[in-house]
XYZ file of N, CA and C in Angstrom:
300
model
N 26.071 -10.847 0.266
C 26.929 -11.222 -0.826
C 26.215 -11.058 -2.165
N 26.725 -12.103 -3.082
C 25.737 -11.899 -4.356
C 24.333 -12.166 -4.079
N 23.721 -13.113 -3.432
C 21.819 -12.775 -3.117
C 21.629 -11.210 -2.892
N 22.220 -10.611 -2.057
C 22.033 -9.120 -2.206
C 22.159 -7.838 -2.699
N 23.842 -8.255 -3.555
C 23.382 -7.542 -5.104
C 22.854 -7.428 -5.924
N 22.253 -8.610 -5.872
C 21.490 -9.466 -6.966
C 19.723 -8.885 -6.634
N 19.464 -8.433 -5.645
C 18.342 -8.495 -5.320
C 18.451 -6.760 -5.205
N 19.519 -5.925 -5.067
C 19.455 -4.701 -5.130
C 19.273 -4.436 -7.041
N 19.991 -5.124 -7.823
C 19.852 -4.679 -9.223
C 18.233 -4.960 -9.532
N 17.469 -6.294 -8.459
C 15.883 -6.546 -9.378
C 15.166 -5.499 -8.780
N 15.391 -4.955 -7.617
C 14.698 -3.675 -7.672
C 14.865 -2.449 -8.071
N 16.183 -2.162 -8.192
C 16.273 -0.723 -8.490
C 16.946 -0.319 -10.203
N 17.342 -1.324 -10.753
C 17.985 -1.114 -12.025
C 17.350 -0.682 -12.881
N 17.707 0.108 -13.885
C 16.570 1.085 -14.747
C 16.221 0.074 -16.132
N 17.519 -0.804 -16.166
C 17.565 -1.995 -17.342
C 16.788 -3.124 -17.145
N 15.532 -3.388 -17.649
C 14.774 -4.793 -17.563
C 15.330 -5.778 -18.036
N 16.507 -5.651 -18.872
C 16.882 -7.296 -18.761
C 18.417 -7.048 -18.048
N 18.810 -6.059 -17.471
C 19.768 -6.371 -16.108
C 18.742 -7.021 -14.963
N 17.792 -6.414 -14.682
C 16.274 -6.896 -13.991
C 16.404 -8.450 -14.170
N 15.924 -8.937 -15.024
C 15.409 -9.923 -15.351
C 16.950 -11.177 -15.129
N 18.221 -10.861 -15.749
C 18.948 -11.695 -15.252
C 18.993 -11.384 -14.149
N 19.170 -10.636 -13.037
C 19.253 -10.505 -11.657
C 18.297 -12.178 -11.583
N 16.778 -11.637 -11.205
C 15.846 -12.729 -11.220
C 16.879 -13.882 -11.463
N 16.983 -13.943 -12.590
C 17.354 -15.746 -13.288
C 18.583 -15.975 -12.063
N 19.117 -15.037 -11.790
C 20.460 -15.741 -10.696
C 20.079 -15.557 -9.194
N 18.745 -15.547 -9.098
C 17.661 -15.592 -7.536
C 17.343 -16.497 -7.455
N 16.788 -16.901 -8.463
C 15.932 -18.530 -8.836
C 16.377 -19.374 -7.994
N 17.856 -19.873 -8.145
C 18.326 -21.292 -7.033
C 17.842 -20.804 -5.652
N 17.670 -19.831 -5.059
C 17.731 -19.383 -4.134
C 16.378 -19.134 -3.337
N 14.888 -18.812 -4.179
C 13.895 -18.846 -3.826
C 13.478 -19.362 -2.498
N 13.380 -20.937 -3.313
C 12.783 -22.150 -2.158
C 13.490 -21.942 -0.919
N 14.805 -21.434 -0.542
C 15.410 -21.584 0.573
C 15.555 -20.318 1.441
N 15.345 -19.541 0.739
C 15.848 -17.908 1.480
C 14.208 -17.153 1.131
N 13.525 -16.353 2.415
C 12.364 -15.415 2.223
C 12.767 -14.775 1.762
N 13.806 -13.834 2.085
C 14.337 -12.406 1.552
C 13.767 -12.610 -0.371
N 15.038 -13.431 -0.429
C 14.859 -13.812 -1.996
C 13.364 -14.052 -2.322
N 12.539 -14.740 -1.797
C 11.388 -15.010 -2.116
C 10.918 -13.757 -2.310
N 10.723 -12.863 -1.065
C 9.917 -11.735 -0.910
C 10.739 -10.604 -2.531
N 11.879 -10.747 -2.620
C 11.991 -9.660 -3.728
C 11.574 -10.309 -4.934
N 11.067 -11.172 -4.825
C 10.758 -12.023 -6.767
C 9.164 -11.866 -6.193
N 8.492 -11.734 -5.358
C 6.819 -11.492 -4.665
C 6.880 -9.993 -5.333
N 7.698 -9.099 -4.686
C 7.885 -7.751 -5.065
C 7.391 -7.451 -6.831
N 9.124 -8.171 -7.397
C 9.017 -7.558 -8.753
C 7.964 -8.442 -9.218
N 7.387 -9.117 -8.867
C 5.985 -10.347 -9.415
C 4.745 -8.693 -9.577
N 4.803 -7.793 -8.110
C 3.757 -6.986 -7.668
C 4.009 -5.612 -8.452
N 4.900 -5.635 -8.598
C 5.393 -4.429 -8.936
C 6.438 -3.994 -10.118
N 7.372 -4.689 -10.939
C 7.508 -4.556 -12.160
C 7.102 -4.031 -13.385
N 7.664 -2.717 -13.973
C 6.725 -2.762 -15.065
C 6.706 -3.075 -16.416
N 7.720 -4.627 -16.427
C 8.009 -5.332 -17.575
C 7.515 -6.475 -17.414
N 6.727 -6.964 -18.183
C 5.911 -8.316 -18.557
C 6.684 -9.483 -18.197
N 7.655 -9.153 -19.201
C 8.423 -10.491 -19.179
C 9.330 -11.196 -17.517
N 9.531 -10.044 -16.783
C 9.677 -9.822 -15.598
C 9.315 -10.669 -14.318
N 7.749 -10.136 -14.679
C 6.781 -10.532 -13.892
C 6.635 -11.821 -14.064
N 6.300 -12.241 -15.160
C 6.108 -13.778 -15.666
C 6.992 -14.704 -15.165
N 8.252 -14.063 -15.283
C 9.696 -15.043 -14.440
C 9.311 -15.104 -13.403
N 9.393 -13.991 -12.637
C 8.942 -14.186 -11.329
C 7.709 -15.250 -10.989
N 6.290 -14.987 -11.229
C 5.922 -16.197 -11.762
C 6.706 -17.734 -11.561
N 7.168 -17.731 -12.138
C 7.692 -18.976 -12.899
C 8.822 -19.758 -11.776
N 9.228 -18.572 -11.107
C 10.331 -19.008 -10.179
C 9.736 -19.426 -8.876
N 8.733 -18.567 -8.421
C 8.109 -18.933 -7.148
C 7.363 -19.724 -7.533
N 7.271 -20.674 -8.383
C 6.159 -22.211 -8.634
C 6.440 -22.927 -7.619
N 8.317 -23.491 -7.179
C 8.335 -24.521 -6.339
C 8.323 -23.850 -4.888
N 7.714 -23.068 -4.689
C 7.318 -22.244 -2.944
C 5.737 -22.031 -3.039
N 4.844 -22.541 -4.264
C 3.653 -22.050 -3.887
C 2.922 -22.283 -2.908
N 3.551 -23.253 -1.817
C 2.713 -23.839 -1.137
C 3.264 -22.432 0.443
N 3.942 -22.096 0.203
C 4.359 -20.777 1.091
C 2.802 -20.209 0.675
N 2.187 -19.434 2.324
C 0.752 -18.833 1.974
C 0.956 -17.708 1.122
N 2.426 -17.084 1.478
C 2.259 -15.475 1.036
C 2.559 -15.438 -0.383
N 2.896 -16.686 -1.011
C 3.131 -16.957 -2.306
C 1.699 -17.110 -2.911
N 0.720 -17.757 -2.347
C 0.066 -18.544 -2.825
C -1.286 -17.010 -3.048
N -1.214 -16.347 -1.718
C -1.848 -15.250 -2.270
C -1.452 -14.202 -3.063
N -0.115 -14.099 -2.958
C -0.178 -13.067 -4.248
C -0.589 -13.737 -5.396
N -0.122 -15.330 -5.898
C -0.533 -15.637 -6.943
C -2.347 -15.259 -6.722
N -2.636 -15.607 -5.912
C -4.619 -15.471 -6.338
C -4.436 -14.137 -6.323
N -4.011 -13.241 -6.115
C -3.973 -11.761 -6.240
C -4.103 -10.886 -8.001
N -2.492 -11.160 -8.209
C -2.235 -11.410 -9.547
C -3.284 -12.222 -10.482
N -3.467 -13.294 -10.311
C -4.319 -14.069 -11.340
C -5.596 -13.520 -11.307
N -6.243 -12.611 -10.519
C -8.039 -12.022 -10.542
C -7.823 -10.859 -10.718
N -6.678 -10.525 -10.482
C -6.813 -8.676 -10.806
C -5.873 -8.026 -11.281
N -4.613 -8.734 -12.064
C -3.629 -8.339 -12.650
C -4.262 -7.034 -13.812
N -3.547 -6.034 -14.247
C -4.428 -5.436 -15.805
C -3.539 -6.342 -16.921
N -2.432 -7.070 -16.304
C -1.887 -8.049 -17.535
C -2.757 -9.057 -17.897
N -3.529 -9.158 -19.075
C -4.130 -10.633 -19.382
C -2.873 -11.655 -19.306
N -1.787 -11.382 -19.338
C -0.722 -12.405 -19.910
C -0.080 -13.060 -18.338
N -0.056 -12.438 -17.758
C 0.283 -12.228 -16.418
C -0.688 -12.754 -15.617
N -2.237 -12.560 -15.269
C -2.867 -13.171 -15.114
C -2.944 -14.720 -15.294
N -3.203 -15.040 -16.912
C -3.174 -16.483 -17.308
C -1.876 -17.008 -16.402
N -0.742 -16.463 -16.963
C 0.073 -17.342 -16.217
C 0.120 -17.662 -14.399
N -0.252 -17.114 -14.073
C -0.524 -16.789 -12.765
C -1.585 -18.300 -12.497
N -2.665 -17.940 -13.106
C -3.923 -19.022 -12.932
C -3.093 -20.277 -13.480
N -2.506 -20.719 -14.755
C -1.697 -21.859 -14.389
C -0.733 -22.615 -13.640
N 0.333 -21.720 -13.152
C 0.759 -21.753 -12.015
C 0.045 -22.374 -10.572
N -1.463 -21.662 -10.340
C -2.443 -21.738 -9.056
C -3.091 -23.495 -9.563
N -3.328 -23.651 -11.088
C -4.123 -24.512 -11.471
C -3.018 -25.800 -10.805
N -2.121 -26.076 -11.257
C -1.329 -27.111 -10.563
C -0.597 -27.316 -9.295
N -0.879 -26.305 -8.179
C -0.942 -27.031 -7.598
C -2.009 -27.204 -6.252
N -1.568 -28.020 -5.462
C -2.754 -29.054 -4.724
C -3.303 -27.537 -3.851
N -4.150 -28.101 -3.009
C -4.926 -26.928 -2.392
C -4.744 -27.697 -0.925
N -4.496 -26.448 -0.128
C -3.667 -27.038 1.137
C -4.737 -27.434 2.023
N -4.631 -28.279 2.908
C -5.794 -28.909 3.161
C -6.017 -28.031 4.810
């Protein structure tokens, strides 16, 4: 349905902010659905708009405790070429707990 249109426009649309609202209408959907997770992991990895990435970011905060979240964030945050992307990344990692 719409999760999967929605997730066909964040990968393939040539428009970064058709991109980017896609994202914003994934968001509710993250925490509960991988699929969704894995395409906001994607455009997190692979995007080549800043502002993009950063959402993405921003959306997978409440799943960081998901491993495959948690390493792309350490991924992103040590070896991004975005300084901006990076930082945010490392704040994101900075709050939260470390799984025991």
């Amino acid at each position: 349905g719409i999760r999967d249109a929605l997730m066909v426009v964040l990968r393939y649309d040539k428009n970064s902010g058709v991109r980017l609202k896609a994202l914003d209408g994934l968001a509710p959907y993250v925490a509960a659905d991988t699929r969704v997770r894995d395409a906001a992991l994607e455009a997190l990895l692979n995007d080549s708009d800043p502002r993009i990435r950063t959402e993405a970011v921003n959306i997978l905060e409440p799943v960081e405790a998901d491993m495959s979240v948690r390493q792309v964030l350490h991924t992103v945050a040590n070896s991004d070429h975005s300084p901006q992307i990076r930082t945010v990344s490392r704040e994101v990692l900075s709050r939260v707990p470390e799984i025991q």
